[in-house]
PDB file of C-alpha atoms in Angstrom:
ATOM      1  CA  MET A  17     -17.059  -4.176  -5.277  1.00 47.00           C
ATOM      2  CA  ARG A  18     -16.756  -5.420  -8.607  1.00 53.00           C
ATOM      3  CA  ALA A  19     -13.131  -6.353  -9.895  1.00 56.00           C
ATOM      4  CA  GLY A  20     -13.541  -3.571 -12.754  1.00 64.00           C
ATOM      5  CA  HIS A  21     -12.806  -1.000  -9.914  1.00 79.00           C
ATOM      6  CA  LEU A  22     -10.157  -2.219  -9.153  1.00 86.00           C
ATOM      7  CA  ARG A  23      -7.885  -0.759 -11.639  1.00 89.00           C
ATOM      8  CA  THR A  24      -4.813   0.457  -9.933  1.00 92.00           C
ATOM      9  CA  ARG A  25      -1.805  -1.366  -8.886  1.00 95.00           C
ATOM     10  CA  LEU A  26       0.122  -0.193  -5.786  1.00 96.00           C
ATOM     11  CA  SER A  27       2.642  -1.682  -3.826  1.00 95.00           C
ATOM     12  CA  ILE A  28       2.967  -2.346   0.027  1.00 95.00           C
ATOM     13  CA  LEU A  29       6.087  -1.147   1.677  1.00 93.00           C
ATOM     14  CA  GLU A  30       6.949  -1.661   5.202  1.00 90.00           C
ATOM     15  CA  GLY A  31      10.259  -0.175   6.722  1.00 82.00           C
ATOM     16  CA  GLY A  32      11.091   1.226   2.774  1.00 82.00           C
ATOM     17  CA  ALA A  33      10.658  -2.393   1.450  1.00 90.00           C
ATOM     18  CA  GLU A  34       8.410  -4.244  -0.361  1.00 93.00           C
ATOM     19  CA  VAL A  35       6.054  -6.389   0.921  1.00 95.00           C
ATOM     20  CA  GLY A  36       3.572  -6.930  -1.994  1.00 94.00           C
ATOM     21  CA  LYS A  37       1.691  -5.560  -4.340  1.00 95.00           C
ATOM     22  CA  VAL A  38      -2.611  -5.092  -4.438  1.00 94.00           C
ATOM     23  CA  TRP A  39      -5.242  -3.802  -6.983  1.00 94.00           C
ATOM     24  CA  ALA A  40      -6.792  -1.238  -5.970  1.00 93.00           C
ATOM     25  CA  ASP A  41      -9.547   1.288  -6.019  1.00 93.00           C
ATOM     26  CA  VAL A  42      -8.383   4.689  -5.402  1.00 92.00           C
ATOM     27  CA  ARG A  43     -11.042   7.719  -4.275  1.00 89.00           C
ATOM     28  CA  PRO A  44     -10.318  11.247  -4.494  1.00 81.00           C
ATOM     29  CA  PRO A  45      -9.951  12.816  -0.540  1.00 81.00           C
ATOM     30  CA  THR A  46     -12.986  13.152   1.537  1.00 70.00           C
ATOM     31  CA  GLU A  47     -12.250  16.749   2.118  1.00 69.00           C
ATOM     32  CA  SER A  48     -10.199  19.758   0.191  1.00 66.00           C
ATOM     33  CA  GLY A  49      -7.859  21.973   1.342  1.00 61.00           C
ATOM     34  CA  GLU A  50      -4.737  23.476   1.271  1.00 62.00           C
ATOM     35  CA  ALA A  51      -1.912  20.976   1.950  1.00 64.00           C
ATOM     36  CA  LYS A  52      -0.159  20.646   5.257  1.00 69.00           C
ATOM     37  CA  GLY A  53       3.527  20.611   3.717  1.00 75.00           C
ATOM     38  CA  LEU A  54       4.018  17.144   2.253  1.00 82.00           C
ATOM     39  CA  ARG A  55       0.499  15.587   3.446  1.00 81.00           C
ATOM     40  CA  GLU A  56      -2.841  16.273   1.447  1.00 82.00           C
ATOM     41  CA  SER A  57      -5.345  17.963   4.040  1.00 77.00           C
ATOM     42  CA  GLY A  58      -8.011  15.118   3.454  1.00 81.00           C
ATOM     43  CA  SER A  59      -8.096  12.015   4.010  1.00 86.00           C
ATOM     44  CA  THR A  60      -8.018   9.400   0.817  1.00 89.00           C
ATOM     45  CA  LYS A  61      -9.641   6.293   0.573  1.00 91.00           C
ATOM     46  CA  VAL A  62      -8.281   3.093  -1.273  1.00 92.00           C
ATOM     47  CA  ILE A  63     -10.525  -0.096  -1.786  1.00 91.00           C
ATOM     48  CA  ILE A  64      -8.746  -3.554  -2.013  1.00 90.00           C
ATOM     49  CA  ARG A  65     -10.349  -7.233  -1.800  1.00 89.00           C
ATOM     50  CA  PRO A  66      -9.278  -8.195   1.981  1.00 86.00           C
ATOM     51  CA  ARG A  67      -5.837  -8.630   3.404  1.00 85.00           C
ATOM     52  CA  PRO A  68      -5.114 -10.017   6.715  1.00 85.00           C
ATOM     53  CA  ASP A  69      -1.364  -8.001   6.396  1.00 89.00           C
ATOM     54  CA  ILE A  70      -2.482  -4.293   5.915  1.00 91.00           C
ATOM     55  CA  ARG A  71      -1.980  -2.070   9.164  1.00 90.00           C
ATOM     56  CA  PRO A  72      -1.125   1.810  10.015  1.00 91.00           C
ATOM     57  CA  GLY A  73       2.295   2.840   9.046  1.00 89.00           C
ATOM     58  CA  GLN A  74       2.729   1.237   5.738  1.00 92.00           C
ATOM     59  CA  ILE A  75       3.096   3.036   2.537  1.00 92.00           C
ATOM     60  CA  LEU A  76       1.403   2.111  -0.756  1.00 94.00           C
ATOM     61  CA  THR A  77       3.222   3.632  -4.112  1.00 93.00           C
ATOM     62  CA  GLY A  78       2.025   3.263  -7.531  1.00 91.00           C
ATOM     63  CA  LYS A  79       0.737   5.409 -10.582  1.00 89.00           C
ATOM     64  CA  GLY A  80       1.652   8.698  -9.175  1.00 87.00           C
ATOM     65  CA  TYR A  81       0.685   8.124  -5.615  1.00 90.00           C
ATOM     66  CA  VAL A  82       2.586   7.914  -2.120  1.00 91.00           C
ATOM     67  CA  LEU A  83      -0.284   6.630   0.693  1.00 92.00           C
ATOM     68  CA  VAL A  84       0.106   5.824   4.729  1.00 91.00           C
ATOM     69  CA  VAL A  85      -2.231   3.651   5.266  1.00 91.00           C
ATOM     70  CA  GLU A  86      -3.732   5.430   8.859  1.00 91.00           C
ATOM     71  CA  ALA A  87      -6.679   2.850   9.195  1.00 88.00           C
ATOM     72  CA  ALA A  88      -8.245  -0.359   7.626  1.00 85.00           C
ATOM     73  CA  GLY A  89     -11.666  -1.823   7.963  1.00 79.00           C
ATOM     74  CA  ASP A  90     -14.184  -3.722   6.709  1.00 69.00           C
ATOM     75  CA  HIS A  91     -16.806  -0.892   6.739  1.00 62.00           C
ATOM     76  CA  LEU A  92     -19.919  -2.910   5.974  1.00 59.00           C
ATOM     77  CA  ALA A  93     -18.571  -4.502   3.090  1.00 56.00           C
ATOM     78  CA  ARG A  94     -19.369  -8.206   4.873  1.00 66.00           C
ATOM     79  CA  GLY A  95     -15.782  -9.416   4.233  1.00 65.00           C
ATOM     80  CA  ARG A  96     -15.648  -8.752   0.015  1.00 78.00           C
ATOM     81  CA  ASP A  97     -13.791  -5.134   0.375  1.00 84.00           C
ATOM     82  CA  LEU A  98     -11.416  -3.741   3.065  1.00 88.00           C
ATOM     83  CA  HIS A  99     -11.382   0.213   2.751  1.00 89.00           C
ATOM     84  CA  ILE A 100      -8.327   1.895   3.921  1.00 91.00           C
ATOM     85  CA  THR A 101      -8.158   5.430   5.231  1.00 90.00           C
ATOM     86  CA  CYS A 102      -4.535   6.850   3.624  1.00 91.00           C
ATOM     87  CA  THR A 103      -2.621  10.258   3.868  1.00 88.00           C
ATOM     88  CA  ARG A 104      -1.608  11.528   0.239  1.00 90.00           C
ATOM     89  CA  LEU A 105       2.000  12.386   0.265  1.00 89.00           C
ATOM     90  CA  LEU A 106       2.342  15.209  -2.158  1.00 87.00           C
ATOM     91  CA  GLY A 107       5.751  16.814  -3.287  1.00 88.00           C
ATOM     92  CA  THR A 108       8.537  17.351  -6.176  1.00 92.00           C
ATOM     93  CA  PRO A 109      11.304  14.967  -7.146  1.00 93.00           C
ATOM     94  CA  GLY A 110      14.622  15.658  -5.397  1.00 95.00           C
ATOM     95  CA  THR A 111      17.691  14.109  -5.164  1.00 96.00           C
ATOM     96  CA  TYR A 112      19.254  13.303  -1.458  1.00 95.00           C
ATOM     97  CA  THR A 113      23.127  13.509  -1.638  1.00 96.00           C
ATOM     98  CA  LYS A 114      24.564  12.253   1.306  1.00 94.00           C
ATOM     99  CA  HIS A 115      28.396  13.433   2.436  1.00 89.00           C
ATOM    100  CA  ASP A 116      30.028  10.057   0.768  1.00 91.00           C
ATOM    101  CA  GLY A 117      28.314  11.019  -2.528  1.00 91.00           C
ATOM    102  CA  THR A 118      25.330   8.635  -2.628  1.00 92.00           C
ATOM    103  CA  GLN A 119      21.969   9.916  -4.330  1.00 95.00           C
ATOM    104  CA  ILE A 120      18.147   8.727  -3.201  1.00 93.00           C
ATOM    105  CA  ASN A 121      15.203   9.858  -5.447  1.00 94.00           C
ATOM    106  CA  VAL A 122      13.161  11.151  -2.967  1.00 93.00           C
ATOM    107  CA  LEU A 123       9.806  13.359  -2.927  1.00 92.00           C
ATOM    108  CA  THR A 124      10.326  17.026  -1.243  1.00 93.00           C
ATOM    109  CA  HIS A 125       8.467  19.699  -0.279  1.00 89.00           C
ATOM    110  CA  VAL A 126      10.088  23.016   0.325  1.00 89.00           C
ATOM    111  CA  ALA A 127       8.883  25.641   2.569  1.00 83.00           C
ATOM    112  CA  VAL A 128      10.890  28.855   1.527  1.00 74.00           C
ATOM    113  CA  ASN A 129      11.424  31.198   4.828  1.00 62.00           C
ATOM    114  CA  THR A 130      10.347  29.635   7.972  1.00 61.00           C
ATOM    115  CA  PRO A 131      11.560  31.643  10.692  1.00 64.00           C
ATOM    116  CA  TYR A 132      14.032  29.823  12.898  1.00 62.00           C
ATOM    117  CA  ILE A 133      13.135  30.686  16.325  1.00 64.00           C
ATOM    118  CA  GLY A 134      16.007  30.183  18.860  1.00 62.00           C
ATOM    119  CA  LEU A 135      16.046  28.566  22.535  1.00 65.00           C
ATOM    120  CA  ASN A 136      15.482  32.070  23.782  1.00 69.00           C
ATOM    121  CA  GLY A 137      12.732  32.781  21.667  1.00 67.00           C
ATOM    122  CA  GLN A 138      13.828  34.940  19.496  1.00 66.00           C
ATOM    123  CA  LEU A 139      13.907  35.164  15.852  1.00 60.00           C
ATOM    124  CA  MET A 140      17.854  34.574  14.377  1.00 61.00           C
ATOM    125  CA  ASP A 141      17.108  34.143  10.867  1.00 64.00           C
ATOM    126  CA  PHE A 142      15.115  32.339   8.279  1.00 61.00           C
ATOM    127  CA  ARG A 143      15.806  29.142   6.958  1.00 75.00           C
ATOM    128  CA  TYR A 144      14.131  26.549   4.491  1.00 85.00           C
ATOM    129  CA  ARG A 145      12.190  23.658   5.577  1.00 85.00           C
ATOM    130  CA  VAL A 146      12.788  20.301   3.687  1.00 90.00           C
ATOM    131  CA  GLU A 147      10.393  17.555   4.002  1.00 90.00           C
ATOM    132  CA  VAL A 148      10.751  14.016   2.799  1.00 92.00           C
ATOM    133  CA  PRO A 149       8.798  10.800   3.484  1.00 90.00           C
ATOM    134  CA  SER A 150      10.477   9.057   6.377  1.00 87.00           C
ATOM    135  CA  TYR A 151      10.527   5.497   4.647  1.00 87.00           C
ATOM    136  CA  GLN A 152      12.867   7.623   2.035  1.00 89.00           C
ATOM    137  CA  ALA A 153      14.851   9.475   4.309  1.00 87.00           C
ATOM    138  CA  PRO A 154      18.278   7.437   5.138  1.00 86.00           C
ATOM    139  CA  ALA A 155      18.871   6.562   8.703  1.00 80.00           C
ATOM    140  CA  SER A 156      22.196   8.378   9.146  1.00 84.00           C
ATOM    141  CA  TRP A 157      22.047  11.545   7.852  1.00 87.00           C
ATOM    142  CA  GLN A 158      25.159  14.337   8.578  1.00 90.00           C
ATOM    143  CA  PRO A 159      24.666  18.136   8.420  1.00 89.00           C
ATOM    144  CA  GLY A 160      26.343  18.795   4.919  1.00 89.00           C
ATOM    145  CA  ASP A 161      24.027  16.667   3.336  1.00 94.00           C
ATOM    146  CA  LYS A 162      21.994  17.628   0.504  1.00 95.00           C
ATOM    147  CA  ILE A 163      18.783  17.522  -1.377  1.00 95.00           C
ATOM    148  CA  THR A 164      18.350  19.075  -4.903  1.00 95.00           C
ATOM    149  CA  VAL A 165      14.871  19.835  -5.747  1.00 94.00           C
ATOM    150  CA  ALA A 166      14.054  21.210  -9.443  1.00 92.00           C
ATOM    151  CA  GLY A 167      17.910  22.471  -9.648  1.00 93.00           C
ATOM    152  CA  ARG A 168      17.991  24.064  -6.627  1.00 93.00           C
ATOM    153  CA  GLU A 169      20.316  23.164  -3.808  1.00 94.00           C
ATOM    154  CA  TYR A 170      19.613  22.831  -0.160  1.00 92.00           C
ATOM    155  CA  VAL A 171      22.373  21.557   2.040  1.00 91.00           C
ATOM    156  CA  LEU A 172      21.034  20.263   5.410  1.00 90.00           C
ATOM    157  CA  THR A 173      21.957  21.891   8.758  1.00 87.00           C
ATOM    158  CA  GLY A 174      19.688  19.872  11.004  1.00 82.00           C
ATOM    159  CA  LEU A 175      16.578  17.965  11.892  1.00 83.00           C
ATOM    160  CA  ALA A 176      13.132  19.957  12.270  1.00 78.00           C
ATOM    161  CA  GLU A 177      12.150  20.082  16.235  1.00 70.00           C
ATOM    162  CA  ASP A 178       9.162  18.391  14.888  1.00 65.00           C
ATOM    163  CA  SER A 179      10.527  15.434  12.490  1.00 61.00           C
ATOM    164  CA  GLY A 180      10.609  12.012  12.588  1.00 52.00           C
ATOM    165  CA  HIS A 181       7.495  11.345  13.953  1.00 55.00           C
ATOM    166  CA  GLY A 182       6.463   8.769  11.995  1.00 69.00           C
ATOM    167  CA  GLN A 183       5.601  10.025   7.841  1.00 78.00           C
ATOM    168  CA  VAL A 184       7.368  12.903   7.516  1.00 82.00           C
ATOM    169  CA  THR A 185      11.156  13.581   8.213  1.00 85.00           C
ATOM    170  CA  ALA A 186      11.827  17.543   8.171  1.00 82.00           C
ATOM    171  CA  TYR A 187      14.684  18.950   7.942  1.00 82.00           C
ATOM    172  CA  THR A 188      16.640  23.004   8.104  1.00 77.00           C
ATOM    173  CA  ALA A 189      18.848  24.014   5.239  1.00 78.00           C
TER     174      ALA A 189
END
């Protein structure tokens, strides 16, 4: 690959801390479809110069991108390029306000009127599902913490049952 194609500067995050920077060629998703909450439906390909420290779970951010590394390999580039398969996180800028008043800027996706099913399988009520990237979510959240998106405040009531399994942390509000 010619260096002229590597036009996007991305930061490499691990555990929320920056561990490096790379110049990259970010390609459009391989498939198109409806986003799955905060996650884009298709995979995004990112090409960089070879780096042995790129591994699944890391985050690449910059120039409007938030990309979660799924896999990395040479793919017949013969040591010239590293091809990375990523999941792109899409959302709206929001603010997470902790119970002590601390504020954190987060990327958010809000699903409106998500049905809440009780333990006996009956519909209890409708709730909001608010998703944020796991690396931005505070380690210790408490009921009553708030996420504000586009001027609307969502008071968090709990973690969604399928939350915290890697890329995205989901709350009920």
